[in-house]
Amino acid sequence: FGSWYDDRAGRARPVGDLVAEFASGERAAVGEANPDGLPWDELSPAQRGQIVDGYRLAYIGTELVNWCPGLGTVLANEEVTADGRSDIGNYPVYRRPLRQWMLRISAYAQRLIDDLDRVDWPEPIKIMQRNWIGASDGAIVEFPVAGDGPGQAPDAPPREAGAPVRIAVFTTRPDTLPGATYLVLAPEHPLVNQLITGGWPAGTPAAWRYPQGAPAGAGPAEAVAAYRAVATRLSDRQRTQQEPGKTGVFTGSFVINPMTGERIPAFVADYVLMGYGTGAIMAVPAHDDRDLGFAQALALPVRPVLAPPAGWLASHGLPPGAPASQWPAAFSGAGSYLDLGIPGLSRTATMRDGIETATGWLASRGLGRAARSYRLRDWLFSRQRYWGEPFPIVYDSTGLPV
């Protein structure tokens, strides 16, 4: 609690050092409590406390856990069967958010990868560790919520005037952004409630309304609630191993594809997990099998960014130039870029060139930035009743943990 990870020094330091750097101006006081970037001496004590808490190695956070009412405890993923039940007692397990102490081990992700070169371990073990940490290079892309959609659901959090909601998406393939025809959020994503509208937009297809689970005549709020209720009964393993991307529900809102300017629908679907990236994805069905399965099930557009070689088309029984709507599988290989309006991107560009060009284009317009994501998540270390300590949370008069 009294330490923070200094990425410049590559090690933990006392929180007092961090406060001194904020006060001297050596380090900008960046945090959700300071959206306007005010200097340290202009912030209230509560704002200062919130910013510092955002750096502490031990902090309070809300994390999805496997809650088993039958056992009265939280279970590790290894204690949940493939059917979403406890391995002891065969009780149903539900995904629930738990507010509790966390350890910010993700701050050490890159150091853990780098320091593997310093240990005398067999290379296969090092590969397993690198895969477990799971570094992925790509870009954060921001999708603004379209401002001309219908009104919000009555119980949704109010949207601040003049500050449109933006949904951040991490992608390893920003070069395929022109092919994003819809956006998907995990059922647990904190912005879902702000996207739920008071009614279906005119012309909303029946398949988008979750007809297999929502009550007849249900609006967006009821349909999303019904879908979320089902998703809470599925483990991450079930959500990732089931037939890809076949169910979902439309929130009623649209977002803007920042590269094409096109309005695309925002869905909730259980094949997207909150524990990876930002908990939201840009769906490019022409080049991702799960996205393609979802698009085919809900009759969404399939727009290619890369033209597959004739050999790939022939292997799937298709003639040269067959439209993507006829593809039986997504094309994820190296092909030639189509002319979709990415400045500086030629048809013969390599995938690496395409990714760098698209990332630079987004960054120059304030629509995205290069980023590295890790599969390693922070540790909810007091989650287990049987072997983890249920550390209490004590708050001060401002509502901050002490």
mmCIF file of C-alpha atoms in Angstrom:
data_model
loop_
_atom_site.group_PDB
_atom_site.id
_atom_site.type_symbol
_atom_site.label_atom_id
_atom_site.label_comp_id
_atom_site.label_asym_id
_atom_site.label_seq_id
_atom_site.Cartn_x
_atom_site.Cartn_y
_atom_site.Cartn_z
ATOM 1 C CA PHE A 1 0.000 0.000 0.000
ATOM 2 C CA GLY A 2 2.889 2.320 0.695
ATOM 3 C CA SER A 3 4.710 1.558 -2.577
ATOM 4 C CA TRP A 4 4.256 2.245 -6.280
ATOM 5 C CA TYR A 5 6.008 0.933 -9.383
ATOM 6 C CA ASP A 6 8.227 3.509 -11.096
ATOM 7 C CA ASP A 7 8.362 2.520 -14.762
ATOM 8 C CA ARG A 8 11.299 4.866 -15.295
ATOM 9 C CA ALA A 9 13.398 3.169 -12.624
ATOM 10 C CA GLY A 10 11.962 -0.288 -13.232
ATOM 11 C CA ARG A 11 11.327 -0.929 -9.536
ATOM 12 C CA ALA A 12 9.032 -0.137 -6.622
ATOM 13 C CA ARG A 13 9.523 3.064 -4.641
ATOM 14 C CA PRO A 14 7.835 4.639 -1.582
ATOM 15 C CA VAL A 15 4.614 6.522 -2.275
ATOM 16 C CA GLY A 16 6.142 9.551 -0.571
ATOM 17 C CA ASP A 17 8.592 9.835 -3.474
ATOM 18 C CA LEU A 18 5.687 9.872 -5.919
ATOM 19 C CA VAL A 19 3.918 12.649 -4.020
ATOM 20 C CA ALA A 20 7.153 14.679 -4.008
ATOM 21 C CA GLU A 21 7.467 14.299 -7.797
ATOM 22 C CA PHE A 22 3.865 15.423 -8.264
ATOM 23 C CA ALA A 23 4.405 18.434 -5.998
ATOM 24 C CA SER A 24 7.608 19.508 -7.742
ATOM 25 C CA GLY A 25 6.133 19.094 -11.217
ATOM 26 C CA GLU A 26 8.724 16.449 -12.123
ATOM 27 C CA ARG A 27 5.870 14.056 -12.864
ATOM 28 C CA ALA A 28 2.432 15.076 -14.172
ATOM 29 C CA ALA A 29 -0.447 14.237 -11.832
ATOM 30 C CA VAL A 30 -2.224 11.994 -14.313
ATOM 31 C CA GLY A 31 -5.359 10.117 -13.279
ATOM 32 C CA GLU A 32 -9.118 9.840 -13.636
ATOM 33 C CA ALA A 33 -9.517 12.308 -10.772
ATOM 34 C CA ASN A 34 -7.671 14.967 -12.803
ATOM 35 C CA PRO A 35 -9.229 14.927 -16.290
ATOM 36 C CA ASP A 36 -8.198 18.531 -16.955
ATOM 37 C CA GLY A 37 -4.523 17.915 -16.151
ATOM 38 C CA LEU A 38 -4.345 20.492 -13.353
ATOM 39 C CA PRO A 39 -1.071 20.939 -11.439
ATOM 40 C CA TRP A 40 -0.770 19.202 -8.068
ATOM 41 C CA ASP A 41 -1.194 22.342 -5.954
ATOM 42 C CA GLU A 42 -4.580 23.090 -7.588
ATOM 43 C CA LEU A 43 -6.087 19.712 -6.690
ATOM 44 C CA SER A 44 -8.190 19.034 -3.617
ATOM 45 C CA PRO A 45 -6.942 16.574 -0.965
ATOM 46 C CA ALA A 46 -9.524 14.018 -2.162
ATOM 47 C CA GLN A 47 -8.340 14.342 -5.773
ATOM 48 C CA ARG A 48 -4.743 13.947 -4.702
ATOM 49 C CA GLY A 49 -5.627 10.834 -2.744
ATOM 50 C CA GLN A 50 -7.469 9.300 -5.696
ATOM 51 C CA ILE A 51 -4.543 9.953 -8.035
ATOM 52 C CA VAL A 52 -2.038 8.401 -5.628
ATOM 53 C CA ASP A 53 -4.318 5.383 -5.096
ATOM 54 C CA GLY A 54 -4.196 4.836 -8.840
ATOM 55 C CA TYR A 55 -0.453 4.119 -8.550
ATOM 56 C CA ARG A 56 -0.280 2.037 -5.342
ATOM 57 C CA LEU A 57 0.823 -1.580 -5.690
ATOM 58 C CA ALA A 58 -1.924 -2.615 -3.264
ATOM 59 C CA TYR A 59 -5.217 -0.954 -4.194
ATOM 60 C CA ILE A 60 -8.976 -1.369 -4.086
ATOM 61 C CA GLY A 61 -10.515 -2.640 -7.311
ATOM 62 C CA THR A 62 -13.591 -4.401 -8.628
ATOM 63 C CA GLU A 63 -12.909 -7.674 -10.377
ATOM 64 C CA LEU A 64 -15.107 -10.443 -11.769
ATOM 65 C CA VAL A 65 -14.875 -13.611 -9.724
ATOM 66 C CA ASN A 66 -16.369 -17.095 -9.759
ATOM 67 C CA TRP A 67 -18.961 -16.917 -6.986
ATOM 68 C CA CYS A 68 -20.411 -20.214 -5.732
ATOM 69 C CA PRO A 69 -23.421 -19.649 -3.418
ATOM 70 C CA GLY A 70 -23.588 -23.356 -2.628
ATOM 71 C CA LEU A 71 -20.097 -23.292 -1.108
ATOM 72 C CA GLY A 72 -20.303 -19.696 0.093
ATOM 73 C CA THR A 73 -16.974 -18.760 -1.441
ATOM 74 C CA VAL A 74 -15.121 -17.603 -4.531
ATOM 75 C CA LEU A 75 -13.467 -20.268 -6.676
ATOM 76 C CA ALA A 76 -10.337 -20.191 -8.799
ATOM 77 C CA ASN A 77 -10.776 -20.933 -12.513
ATOM 78 C CA GLU A 78 -9.230 -24.368 -11.941
ATOM 79 C CA GLU A 79 -12.018 -25.176 -9.453
ATOM 80 C CA VAL A 80 -14.773 -24.558 -12.003
ATOM 81 C CA THR A 81 -15.718 -27.366 -14.385
ATOM 82 C CA ALA A 82 -16.268 -26.960 -18.109
ATOM 83 C CA ASP A 83 -20.026 -26.952 -17.370
ATOM 84 C CA GLY A 84 -19.723 -23.914 -15.093
ATOM 85 C CA ARG A 85 -20.096 -25.797 -11.811
ATOM 86 C CA SER A 86 -17.874 -26.294 -8.770
ATOM 87 C CA ASP A 87 -15.607 -29.320 -8.869
ATOM 88 C CA ILE A 88 -16.513 -29.895 -5.203
ATOM 89 C CA GLY A 89 -20.228 -30.478 -4.719
ATOM 90 C CA ASN A 90 -21.181 -29.744 -8.355
ATOM 91 C CA TYR A 91 -22.858 -26.445 -7.396
ATOM 92 C CA PRO A 92 -23.614 -23.728 -10.002
ATOM 93 C CA VAL A 93 -21.010 -20.966 -10.263
ATOM 94 C CA TYR A 94 -21.812 -17.393 -11.271
ATOM 95 C CA ARG A 95 -19.636 -14.510 -12.445
ATOM 96 C CA ARG A 96 -19.969 -11.633 -9.991
ATOM 97 C CA PRO A 97 -18.044 -8.370 -9.475
ATOM 98 C CA LEU A 98 -16.177 -8.266 -6.155
ATOM 99 C CA ARG A 99 -14.704 -5.067 -4.707
ATOM 100 C CA GLN A 100 -11.609 -6.063 -2.802
ATOM 101 C CA TRP A 101 -7.879 -5.538 -2.361
ATOM 102 C CA MET A 102 -5.777 -6.096 -5.479
ATOM 103 C CA LEU A 103 -2.043 -6.322 -6.149
ATOM 104 C CA ARG A 104 -0.828 -4.430 -9.220
ATOM 105 C CA ILE A 105 1.387 -7.236 -10.561
ATOM 106 C CA SER A 106 0.628 -6.149 -14.133
ATOM 107 C CA ALA A 107 2.992 -3.212 -13.565
ATOM 108 C CA TYR A 108 5.824 -5.764 -13.555
ATOM 109 C CA ALA A 109 4.734 -7.499 -16.792
ATOM 110 C CA GLN A 110 7.516 -6.203 -19.046
ATOM 111 C CA ARG A 111 10.151 -6.597 -16.341
ATOM 112 C CA LEU A 112 9.062 -10.205 -15.844
ATOM 113 C CA ILE A 113 9.488 -10.842 -19.575
ATOM 114 C CA ASP A 114 12.874 -9.114 -19.754
ATOM 115 C CA ASP A 115 14.233 -10.837 -16.640
ATOM 116 C CA LEU A 116 13.494 -14.294 -18.044
ATOM 117 C CA ASP A 117 16.737 -13.851 -19.997
ATOM 118 C CA ARG A 118 18.591 -13.702 -16.672
ATOM 119 C CA VAL A 119 17.422 -17.008 -15.204
ATOM 120 C CA ASP A 120 18.899 -20.428 -15.958
ATOM 121 C CA TRP A 121 15.690 -22.182 -16.972
ATOM 122 C CA PRO A 122 15.003 -24.510 -19.912
ATOM 123 C CA GLU A 123 13.814 -22.561 -22.932
ATOM 124 C CA PRO A 124 10.421 -24.369 -23.079
ATOM 125 C CA ILE A 125 9.679 -23.146 -19.540
ATOM 126 C CA LYS A 126 10.609 -19.593 -20.520
ATOM 127 C CA ILE A 127 8.301 -19.799 -23.529
ATOM 128 C CA MET A 128 5.456 -20.934 -21.279
ATOM 129 C CA GLN A 129 6.099 -17.983 -18.958
ATOM 130 C CA ARG A 130 6.200 -15.488 -21.834
ATOM 131 C CA ASN A 131 2.926 -16.880 -23.171
ATOM 132 C CA TRP A 132 1.369 -16.662 -19.704
ATOM 133 C CA ILE A 133 2.349 -12.999 -19.421
ATOM 134 C CA GLY A 134 1.075 -12.602 -22.973
ATOM 135 C CA ALA A 135 2.496 -9.391 -24.413
ATOM 136 C CA SER A 136 0.689 -8.128 -27.529
ATOM 137 C CA ASP A 137 1.633 -5.043 -29.530
ATOM 138 C CA GLY A 138 -1.045 -3.053 -31.283
ATOM 139 C CA ALA A 139 -3.053 0.112 -30.829
ATOM 140 C CA ILE A 140 -5.745 1.616 -28.644
ATOM 141 C CA VAL A 141 -8.514 2.949 -30.893
ATOM 142 C CA GLU A 142 -11.313 5.192 -29.618
ATOM 143 C CA PHE A 143 -14.831 4.825 -31.001
ATOM 144 C CA PRO A 144 -17.089 7.806 -30.165
ATOM 145 C CA VAL A 145 -20.717 6.957 -29.492
ATOM 146 C CA ALA A 146 -22.890 8.467 -32.231
ATOM 147 C CA GLY A 147 -24.705 11.501 -30.896
ATOM 148 C CA ASP A 148 -27.755 11.211 -33.115
ATOM 149 C CA GLY A 149 -29.081 7.969 -31.662
ATOM 150 C CA PRO A 150 -32.292 7.554 -29.624
ATOM 151 C CA GLY A 151 -32.575 8.531 -25.977
ATOM 152 C CA GLN A 152 -31.006 6.532 -23.167
ATOM 153 C CA ALA A 153 -32.720 4.062 -20.901
ATOM 154 C CA PRO A 154 -34.218 5.833 -17.859
ATOM 155 C CA ASP A 155 -31.888 4.132 -15.343
ATOM 156 C CA ALA A 156 -28.679 4.658 -17.348
ATOM 157 C CA PRO A 157 -25.991 6.965 -15.917
ATOM 158 C CA PRO A 158 -26.329 10.467 -17.399
ATOM 159 C CA ARG A 159 -24.005 11.428 -20.215
ATOM 160 C CA GLU A 160 -22.089 14.593 -19.542
ATOM 161 C CA ALA A 161 -23.069 17.382 -21.919
ATOM 162 C CA GLY A 162 -20.395 18.149 -24.477
ATOM 163 C CA ALA A 163 -18.382 15.047 -23.573
ATOM 164 C CA PRO A 164 -19.385 12.188 -25.887
ATOM 165 C CA VAL A 165 -18.833 8.690 -24.588
ATOM 166 C CA ARG A 166 -15.805 7.032 -26.171
ATOM 167 C CA ILE A 167 -15.194 3.306 -26.164
ATOM 168 C CA ALA A 168 -11.525 2.315 -26.134
ATOM 169 C CA VAL A 169 -10.611 -0.831 -28.047
ATOM 170 C CA PHE A 170 -7.265 -2.616 -28.100
ATOM 171 C CA THR A 171 -6.418 -4.315 -31.379
ATOM 172 C CA THR A 172 -3.308 -5.981 -32.735
ATOM 173 C CA ARG A 173 -4.501 -5.186 -36.274
ATOM 174 C CA PRO A 174 -5.310 -1.482 -36.571
ATOM 175 C CA ASP A 175 -4.687 -1.854 -40.318
ATOM 176 C CA THR A 176 -8.019 -3.703 -40.585
ATOM 177 C CA LEU A 177 -10.009 -0.865 -39.007
ATOM 178 C CA PRO A 178 -11.778 0.018 -42.313
ATOM 179 C CA GLY A 179 -13.302 -3.466 -42.176
ATOM 180 C CA ALA A 180 -14.834 -3.002 -38.706
ATOM 181 C CA THR A 181 -18.591 -3.211 -39.300
ATOM 182 C CA TYR A 182 -19.720 -3.471 -35.672
ATOM 183 C CA LEU A 183 -18.365 -3.179 -32.128
ATOM 184 C CA VAL A 184 -18.754 -5.686 -29.280
ATOM 185 C CA LEU A 185 -18.501 -5.151 -25.531
ATOM 186 C CA ALA A 186 -18.191 -7.809 -22.845
ATOM 187 C CA PRO A 187 -21.409 -8.194 -20.815
ATOM 188 C CA GLU A 188 -19.537 -6.864 -17.767
ATOM 189 C CA HIS A 189 -18.153 -3.752 -19.489
ATOM 190 C CA PRO A 190 -18.805 -0.636 -17.359
ATOM 191 C CA LEU A 191 -20.057 1.388 -20.346
ATOM 192 C CA VAL A 192 -22.819 -1.034 -21.355
ATOM 193 C CA ASN A 193 -25.446 0.731 -19.239
ATOM 194 C CA GLN A 194 -24.611 4.059 -20.865
ATOM 195 C CA LEU A 195 -25.154 2.549 -24.312
ATOM 196 C CA ILE A 196 -28.562 1.011 -23.620
ATOM 197 C CA THR A 197 -31.210 3.167 -25.261
ATOM 198 C CA GLY A 198 -34.822 3.741 -24.280
ATOM 199 C CA GLY A 199 -36.157 1.950 -27.361
ATOM 200 C CA TRP A 200 -35.046 0.111 -30.459
ATOM 201 C CA PRO A 201 -33.984 2.333 -33.353
ATOM 202 C CA ALA A 202 -36.317 2.144 -36.324
ATOM 203 C CA GLY A 203 -35.601 -0.890 -38.475
ATOM 204 C CA THR A 204 -33.708 -2.865 -35.821
ATOM 205 C CA PRO A 205 -33.698 -6.499 -37.056
ATOM 206 C CA ALA A 206 -35.394 -9.067 -34.826
ATOM 207 C CA ALA A 207 -32.166 -11.114 -34.655
ATOM 208 C CA TRP A 208 -30.406 -8.202 -32.936
ATOM 209 C CA ARG A 209 -32.950 -8.165 -30.078
ATOM 210 C CA TYR A 210 -31.904 -11.494 -28.514
ATOM 211 C CA PRO A 211 -35.202 -13.220 -29.398
ATOM 212 C CA GLN A 212 -34.014 -16.580 -28.047
ATOM 213 C CA GLY A 213 -33.747 -15.255 -24.488
ATOM 214 C CA ALA A 214 -35.528 -11.914 -24.066
ATOM 215 C CA PRO A 215 -39.258 -11.676 -23.284
ATOM 216 C CA ALA A 216 -41.574 -10.945 -26.191
ATOM 217 C CA GLY A 217 -41.743 -7.225 -26.893
ATOM 218 C CA ALA A 218 -38.714 -6.491 -24.723
ATOM 219 C CA GLY A 219 -36.842 -3.232 -25.221
ATOM 220 C CA PRO A 220 -33.042 -2.837 -25.199
ATOM 221 C CA ALA A 221 -32.793 -2.683 -21.385
ATOM 222 C CA GLU A 222 -34.769 -5.898 -20.868
ATOM 223 C CA ALA A 223 -32.995 -7.706 -23.702
ATOM 224 C CA VAL A 224 -29.517 -6.765 -22.449
ATOM 225 C CA ALA A 225 -30.472 -7.719 -18.872
ATOM 226 C CA ALA A 226 -31.685 -11.130 -20.061
ATOM 227 C CA TYR A 227 -28.485 -11.685 -22.007
ATOM 228 C CA ARG A 228 -26.294 -10.646 -19.091
ATOM 229 C CA ALA A 229 -28.182 -13.007 -16.761
ATOM 230 C CA VAL A 230 -27.254 -15.918 -19.015
ATOM 231 C CA ALA A 231 -23.640 -14.755 -19.394
ATOM 232 C CA THR A 232 -23.111 -14.683 -15.616
ATOM 233 C CA ARG A 233 -23.699 -18.437 -15.534
ATOM 234 C CA LEU A 234 -20.891 -19.113 -17.991
ATOM 235 C CA SER A 235 -17.234 -19.432 -17.061
ATOM 236 C CA ASP A 236 -14.537 -17.802 -19.177
ATOM 237 C CA ARG A 237 -13.680 -21.271 -20.436
ATOM 238 C CA GLN A 238 -17.247 -21.846 -21.627
ATOM 239 C CA ARG A 239 -17.397 -18.428 -23.256
ATOM 240 C CA THR A 240 -14.186 -18.979 -25.216
ATOM 241 C CA GLN A 241 -14.645 -22.656 -26.057
ATOM 242 C CA GLN A 242 -18.247 -22.632 -27.187
ATOM 243 C CA GLU A 243 -19.123 -22.310 -30.867
ATOM 244 C CA PRO A 244 -17.669 -18.891 -31.673
ATOM 245 C CA GLY A 245 -19.693 -15.734 -31.601
ATOM 246 C CA LYS A 246 -23.220 -16.938 -32.218
ATOM 247 C CA THR A 247 -25.215 -14.980 -29.622
ATOM 248 C CA GLY A 248 -25.402 -11.322 -28.709
ATOM 249 C CA VAL A 249 -27.738 -8.389 -28.243
ATOM 250 C CA PHE A 250 -27.826 -4.881 -29.697
ATOM 251 C CA THR A 251 -27.547 -2.060 -27.147
ATOM 252 C CA GLY A 252 -29.547 0.340 -29.301
ATOM 253 C CA SER A 253 -26.533 2.620 -29.763
ATOM 254 C CA PHE A 254 -24.163 3.166 -32.655
ATOM 255 C CA VAL A 255 -20.525 4.205 -32.587
ATOM 256 C CA ILE A 256 -18.406 5.931 -35.202
ATOM 257 C CA ASN A 257 -15.675 4.013 -36.991
ATOM 258 C CA PRO A 258 -12.884 6.600 -36.612
ATOM 259 C CA MET A 259 -11.259 5.692 -39.928
ATOM 260 C CA THR A 260 -14.331 5.547 -42.172
ATOM 261 C CA GLY A 261 -16.709 7.855 -40.303
ATOM 262 C CA GLU A 262 -19.389 5.184 -40.618
ATOM 263 C CA ARG A 263 -22.008 4.540 -37.914
ATOM 264 C CA ILE A 264 -21.731 0.929 -36.776
ATOM 265 C CA PRO A 265 -23.883 -0.888 -34.173
ATOM 266 C CA ALA A 266 -22.633 -1.680 -30.671
ATOM 267 C CA PHE A 267 -23.459 -5.159 -29.353
ATOM 268 C CA VAL A 268 -22.984 -7.085 -26.134
ATOM 269 C CA ALA A 269 -21.675 -10.630 -26.636
ATOM 270 C CA ASP A 270 -20.199 -13.228 -24.306
ATOM 271 C CA TYR A 271 -17.327 -14.192 -26.607
ATOM 272 C CA VAL A 272 -15.626 -10.944 -25.547
ATOM 273 C CA LEU A 273 -13.991 -11.134 -22.112
ATOM 274 C CA MET A 274 -13.473 -8.218 -19.747
ATOM 275 C CA GLY A 275 -10.144 -9.691 -18.693
ATOM 276 C CA TYR A 276 -8.393 -9.124 -22.015
ATOM 277 C CA GLY A 277 -7.503 -5.784 -23.553
ATOM 278 C CA THR A 278 -10.177 -3.211 -22.736
ATOM 279 C CA GLY A 279 -13.160 -5.573 -22.675
ATOM 280 C CA ALA A 280 -14.361 -4.279 -26.050
ATOM 281 C CA ILE A 281 -13.392 -5.219 -29.591
ATOM 282 C CA MET A 282 -13.765 -3.790 -33.058
ATOM 283 C CA ALA A 283 -15.255 -6.616 -35.097
ATOM 284 C CA VAL A 284 -13.707 -7.274 -38.511
ATOM 285 C CA PRO A 285 -15.631 -10.351 -39.701
ATOM 286 C CA ALA A 286 -13.736 -10.689 -42.983
ATOM 287 C CA HIS A 287 -10.524 -11.397 -41.080
ATOM 288 C CA ASP A 288 -11.562 -13.024 -37.756
ATOM 289 C CA ASP A 289 -13.468 -16.306 -37.497
ATOM 290 C CA ARG A 290 -15.346 -15.461 -34.304
ATOM 291 C CA ASP A 291 -16.428 -12.115 -35.701
ATOM 292 C CA LEU A 292 -17.482 -13.820 -38.925
ATOM 293 C CA GLY A 293 -19.616 -16.368 -37.059
ATOM 294 C CA PHE A 294 -21.344 -13.543 -35.183
ATOM 295 C CA ALA A 295 -21.838 -11.497 -38.360
ATOM 296 C CA GLN A 296 -23.358 -14.440 -40.209
ATOM 297 C CA ALA A 297 -25.711 -15.216 -37.326
ATOM 298 C CA LEU A 298 -26.943 -11.612 -37.099
ATOM 299 C CA ALA A 299 -26.724 -10.713 -40.826
ATOM 300 C CA LEU A 300 -24.047 -8.034 -40.367
ATOM 301 C CA PRO A 301 -21.855 -6.719 -43.208
ATOM 302 C CA VAL A 302 -18.564 -8.440 -44.052
ATOM 303 C CA ARG A 303 -16.092 -5.959 -45.539
ATOM 304 C CA PRO A 304 -12.599 -7.152 -46.516
ATOM 305 C CA VAL A 305 -9.498 -5.040 -46.050
ATOM 306 C CA LEU A 306 -7.086 -7.593 -47.503
ATOM 307 C CA ALA A 307 -7.661 -9.507 -50.723
ATOM 308 C CA PRO A 308 -6.782 -13.191 -50.260
ATOM 309 C CA PRO A 309 -4.667 -14.904 -52.919
ATOM 310 C CA ALA A 310 -6.386 -17.023 -55.541
ATOM 311 C CA GLY A 311 -5.035 -20.172 -53.901
ATOM 312 C CA TRP A 312 -6.881 -19.433 -50.655
ATOM 313 C CA LEU A 313 -10.123 -18.830 -52.508
ATOM 314 C CA ALA A 314 -9.671 -22.004 -54.556
ATOM 315 C CA SER A 315 -9.040 -24.044 -51.402
ATOM 316 C CA HIS A 316 -12.468 -22.955 -50.191
ATOM 317 C CA GLY A 317 -14.143 -23.705 -53.521
ATOM 318 C CA LEU A 318 -14.468 -20.059 -54.518
ATOM 319 C CA PRO A 319 -13.636 -18.387 -57.835
ATOM 320 C CA PRO A 320 -11.129 -15.522 -58.049
ATOM 321 C CA GLY A 321 -12.596 -12.250 -56.806
ATOM 322 C CA ALA A 322 -15.419 -13.909 -54.827
ATOM 323 C CA PRO A 323 -17.028 -11.332 -52.465
ATOM 324 C CA ALA A 324 -16.376 -11.657 -48.757
ATOM 325 C CA SER A 325 -20.068 -12.341 -48.136
ATOM 326 C CA GLN A 326 -19.487 -15.743 -49.744
ATOM 327 C CA TRP A 327 -16.391 -16.677 -47.751
ATOM 328 C CA PRO A 328 -16.982 -19.746 -45.545
ATOM 329 C CA ALA A 329 -14.108 -18.684 -43.260
ATOM 330 C CA ALA A 330 -12.302 -15.494 -42.353
ATOM 331 C CA PHE A 331 -9.057 -14.737 -44.156
ATOM 332 C CA SER A 332 -6.301 -14.115 -41.606
ATOM 333 C CA GLY A 333 -3.254 -14.520 -43.812
ATOM 334 C CA ALA A 334 -1.079 -12.083 -45.732
ATOM 335 C CA GLY A 335 -2.843 -10.582 -48.723
ATOM 336 C CA SER A 336 -2.810 -7.383 -50.731
ATOM 337 C CA TYR A 337 -4.467 -4.318 -49.221
ATOM 338 C CA LEU A 338 -7.585 -3.051 -50.926
ATOM 339 C CA ASP A 339 -7.978 0.640 -51.664
ATOM 340 C CA LEU A 340 -10.007 1.685 -48.606
ATOM 341 C CA GLY A 341 -8.659 5.166 -48.081
ATOM 342 C CA ILE A 342 -5.759 4.677 -45.669
ATOM 343 C CA PRO A 343 -3.298 7.384 -46.781
ATOM 344 C CA GLY A 344 0.155 6.051 -47.557
ATOM 345 C CA LEU A 345 -0.907 2.398 -47.612
ATOM 346 C CA SER A 346 -0.202 0.692 -50.933
ATOM 347 C CA ARG A 347 -1.601 -2.603 -52.121
ATOM 348 C CA THR A 348 1.827 -4.214 -51.839
ATOM 349 C CA ALA A 349 2.538 -3.037 -48.275
ATOM 350 C CA THR A 350 3.533 -5.667 -45.734
ATOM 351 C CA MET A 351 1.380 -6.337 -42.676
ATOM 352 C CA ARG A 352 3.948 -4.562 -40.509
ATOM 353 C CA ASP A 353 3.860 -1.512 -42.778
ATOM 354 C CA GLY A 354 0.072 -1.554 -42.705
ATOM 355 C CA ILE A 355 -0.052 -1.661 -38.906
ATOM 356 C CA GLU A 356 2.493 1.160 -38.554
ATOM 357 C CA THR A 357 0.750 3.304 -41.177
ATOM 358 C CA ALA A 358 -2.690 2.865 -39.623
ATOM 359 C CA THR A 359 -1.374 3.528 -36.100
ATOM 360 C CA GLY A 360 0.404 6.678 -37.240
ATOM 361 C CA TRP A 361 -2.738 7.887 -39.016
ATOM 362 C CA LEU A 362 -4.820 7.406 -35.857
ATOM 363 C CA ALA A 363 -2.235 9.026 -33.576
ATOM 364 C CA SER A 364 -1.856 12.100 -35.820
ATOM 365 C CA ARG A 365 -5.599 12.746 -35.474
ATOM 366 C CA GLY A 366 -5.926 11.981 -31.783
ATOM 367 C CA LEU A 367 -8.042 8.920 -32.526
ATOM 368 C CA GLY A 368 -5.678 6.276 -31.168
ATOM 369 C CA ARG A 369 -2.153 5.429 -30.140
ATOM 370 C CA ALA A 370 0.336 2.594 -30.189
ATOM 371 C CA ALA A 371 -0.022 0.338 -27.142
ATOM 372 C CA ARG A 372 1.118 -2.908 -25.626
ATOM 373 C CA SER A 373 -1.353 -5.132 -23.819
ATOM 374 C CA TYR A 374 -0.642 -8.030 -21.476
ATOM 375 C CA ARG A 375 -2.619 -11.132 -20.734
ATOM 376 C CA LEU A 376 -1.335 -10.950 -17.147
ATOM 377 C CA ARG A 377 -3.942 -9.371 -14.884
ATOM 378 C CA ASP A 378 -3.715 -7.876 -11.409
ATOM 379 C CA TRP A 379 -4.045 -10.314 -8.529
ATOM 380 C CA LEU A 380 -7.172 -10.471 -6.377
ATOM 381 C CA PHE A 381 -5.203 -12.028 -3.555
ATOM 382 C CA SER A 382 -7.876 -12.122 -0.825
ATOM 383 C CA ARG A 383 -10.520 -13.877 -2.894
ATOM 384 C CA GLN A 384 -10.503 -17.323 -1.270
ATOM 385 C CA ARG A 385 -12.293 -18.019 1.995
ATOM 386 C CA TYR A 386 -10.355 -21.236 2.515
ATOM 387 C CA TRP A 387 -6.821 -20.125 1.734
ATOM 388 C CA GLY A 388 -6.922 -16.384 1.090
ATOM 389 C CA GLU A 389 -7.080 -13.792 3.840
ATOM 390 C CA PRO A 390 -10.336 -11.741 3.732
ATOM 391 C CA PHE A 391 -8.600 -8.427 4.418
ATOM 392 C CA PRO A 392 -11.104 -5.727 5.462
ATOM 393 C CA ILE A 393 -11.295 -2.340 3.741
ATOM 394 C CA VAL A 394 -11.123 0.692 6.005
ATOM 395 C CA TYR A 395 -12.076 4.096 4.559
ATOM 396 C CA ASP A 396 -11.224 7.605 5.733
ATOM 397 C CA SER A 397 -13.639 10.536 5.919
ATOM 398 C CA THR A 398 -13.244 11.208 2.183
ATOM 399 C CA GLY A 399 -14.163 7.653 1.232
ATOM 400 C CA LEU A 400 -10.631 6.603 0.303
ATOM 401 C CA PRO A 401 -9.039 3.358 1.609
ATOM 402 C CA VAL A 402 -6.352 3.671 4.247
#
